[in-house]
Amino acid sequence: MSKLTTGSFSIEDLESVQITINNIVGAAKEAAEEAKELGPMGPTPFPGIATLRDWSFTLFDRYEPVYTPMCDQCCYCTFGPCNLEGNKRGACGIDMKGQAAREFFLRCITGCACHSAHGRHLLNHIIELFGEEMPINMGASNVIAPNIQLVTGRQPKTLGDLKPIMEYVEEELGQLLATIHAGQEGAAIDYDNKSMLAGILDHVGMEVSDIAQVTALGFPKSDPDVPLVEVGMGTIDPKKPVIIAIGHNVAGVTYIMDYMEDNDLTDKMEIGGLCCTAFDMTRYKREDRQAPYAKIVGSLAKELKIVRSGIPDVIVLDEQCVRADLVQEGQKLKIPVIASNDKIMYGLPDRTNDDVDAIIEDIKSGAIPGCVMLDYEKLGELVPRIAMEMAPIRDAAGLTAIPSDEEMKALVGKCAECGECKIACPEELDIPEAMAAAKEGDLNALEALHDICVGCRRCEQVCNKDIPILDVIEKAAMKAISEEKGLVRAGRGQVSDAEIRAEGLNLVMGTTPGVIAIIGCANYPAGSKDVYNIAEEFLKRNYLLVVSGCSAMDIGMYKDEDGKTLYERYPGRFEKGNILNTGSCVSNSHISGTVHKVAAIFAGRNLSGNLAEIADYSLTRVGAVGLAWGAYSQKAAAIGTGCNMYGIPAVLGPHSSKYRRALIAKNYDESRWKVYDGRNGQEMAIPPAPEFLITTAETWQETCVILAKNCIRPSDNNMGRSIKLTHWMELSEKYLGIMPEDWWKYVRHEADLPLSKREELLKKLEAEHGWEIDWKKKKIISGPAIKFDVSAQPTNLKRLCKEA
């Protein structure tokens, strides 16, 4: 081996050496062009655990973490279990706050890992099909990956450019996961910071996922006029062979749909989906297909219900939000289960390398209840053929878990009305009362439980009489289920740059009252109509609604007196008074990305690697609030936490207190409500808006009031503030029966007051708060703690201020 030497040498001294500088020059040119296109790099590209800690702590200083532990013990390691009651410290030294924060953090990284692993799977698969050089196509946008650009500083142009982004997410996930280990982090606030990083990584992973599938699978690209799709259990024709796909990763299902089209089966059999695979099935489009024919059965809450109905002739699974008992439930009714993803294999035999005919024979004979099939070409053929083979066999046997009339009478008669089912039910449904009415022949109360029931089967687990309560409920609701047919707009993908330019000023000035983003699962506190009621209320008030996932499905299930859904009544553009569905779970990245694009496109802020500045802009200027009314999964926790880090508050349903952590400010503590004026660095007072980053609400009516209030931002102009106060006050009086007690804190000038109530409110300000009013001019002379200054530049970041 030669030794390294120092000193100088001459080119003439070298023999048979070729020096190539083209790649270096090319890379330098490319870097220069990218810098010119994207602007200067911000201070935090590819952040690690410590990089954005200052911004997290800035948020925590106002929005203090509130912990709601579910028990007093920690059972993480073999020192334990340790009693942490009264904030005692366990054997490793951690206290209750630290443990509760760690529990919440674990949920965030679990959710992030789900979306990111989904993204990795899709990306690898699509690159294998189309190559790394395939250009990214998200429609009419130059800012095509706002989350990626904001977090990493990169703007991918090809599918291959997404690979280093995924590698970054995966590396940081490994670092974060390591901190869960016993004897690592102990401070609650630092676990909260780690949760925030996991949240933004989640949005990056989701964006990779949807960019890959939108680019390669013919999904709509920033299209406000996507077609309407049928949704509901009643849309499936049980007289045909039926395929039901469940999960979130559509990769394998596309091969099934291709086989159906290539073999002219789309009219001869049914294919429907549950959860986000269902949405992406309706987004998938080959060039020769005219309209979506796949149907959306519904959300996670419908999984067990559709299986027990006996309608599916085969179930195909991929990943995420899939019940763990589907093989067992399927076996009862001879419904084969095919697992197409190695994240969910359920102990089934792996038949990936076997002949399709042999697999079908083994399933028909009952030798196996299903199988694992990881070869998508074979999967595409296997699933439709099994459905066609099993349909006549199952039809002849009349297989269903729904009881006959005689069986129903006997099952209802067995009920002792002990109340155990009501105690076990997460929705606290009054099942005993409904069963008592059913004994008298009145099934209406049981039928009413169908929509509210989340299909968890906890009632059956505790029933001392072994009554299949879910089957009894579904029997009572058979007519309602057959008529369960709605329409939902297919997922449109990203919001285009042009739409941002058209609507950005209205959002920042407040003349569009706000953006309400309704996302989340089906774990609603009182049924799916809640999300419809919330959506309709805000659409009527000219808010801009953005929806996705299971909530988007459930919103489409209800109709007005003319028989029209909200998707038929309101357009799908990014514009006030519209409702746009971005698509499946991973399309939630387009919702957060839209807020970033407002800052980048409308306000001209630098997006690249500049998270704190963009999040600060969103928090102080963009009136967007998220709602996960039925939050259920770890993914929902990660999505919401990412939004929080981006300066976007989120309201969750009451079950979400089980996530164990909220971020709530003290709206009465004036010292928390000060920011800097970017013009001169001086402190300026702001209203307590938004007054939380993440919180829970009890009823949909209360939620409407909270959402309207928290669309208020310090940057609202007079007209915008007046519009927002009008809606907040009206909603509070409509649903809570009172005027908000702190409405006056948001008044800077008489022009802020709702025009229809201006004189009445001026009188209240004078009589109840001691403000001085010039009644001749009907102007406020003194009183407001906050002065209106249209040129003020509120910011939480001192570094953004110009010198005084």
Short mmCIF file of C-alpha atoms in Angstrom, two decimals, residues 17 90 111 121 156 222 229 259 307 310 316 341 394 404 425 461 472 516 609 708 711 732 744:
data_model
loop_
_atom_site.label_atom_id
_atom_site.label_comp_id
_atom_site.label_asym_id
_atom_site.label_seq_id
_atom_site.Cartn_x
_atom_site.Cartn_y
_atom_site.Cartn_z
CA VAL A 17 -4.49 9.59 -15.67
CA GLY A 90 -40.00 5.87 39.06
CA GLY A 111 -48.14 7.54 13.20
CA HIS A 121 -43.19 1.20 -0.13
CA PRO A 156 -37.70 17.43 -5.94
CA SER A 222 -54.86 19.99 -8.61
CA VAL A 229 -67.98 8.89 -6.38
CA TYR A 259 -57.13 -7.18 -14.44
CA VAL A 307 -67.90 -8.48 6.80
CA GLY A 310 -71.75 -11.59 4.27
CA VAL A 316 -57.88 -7.97 0.22
CA ASN A 341 -48.51 -6.21 2.24
CA ARG A 394 -71.32 -18.59 -0.75
CA SER A 404 -83.16 -14.26 10.63
CA CYS A 425 -69.20 0.95 24.84
CA GLN A 461 -66.92 -9.04 24.59
CA VAL A 472 -78.61 -7.49 16.21
CA ILE A 516 -61.63 24.75 8.32
CA GLY A 609 -35.39 25.22 5.06
CA ALA A 708 -64.84 30.21 14.45
CA CYS A 711 -59.75 31.56 12.93
CA SER A 732 -72.05 31.16 20.32
CA TRP A 744 -64.21 42.56 23.78
#
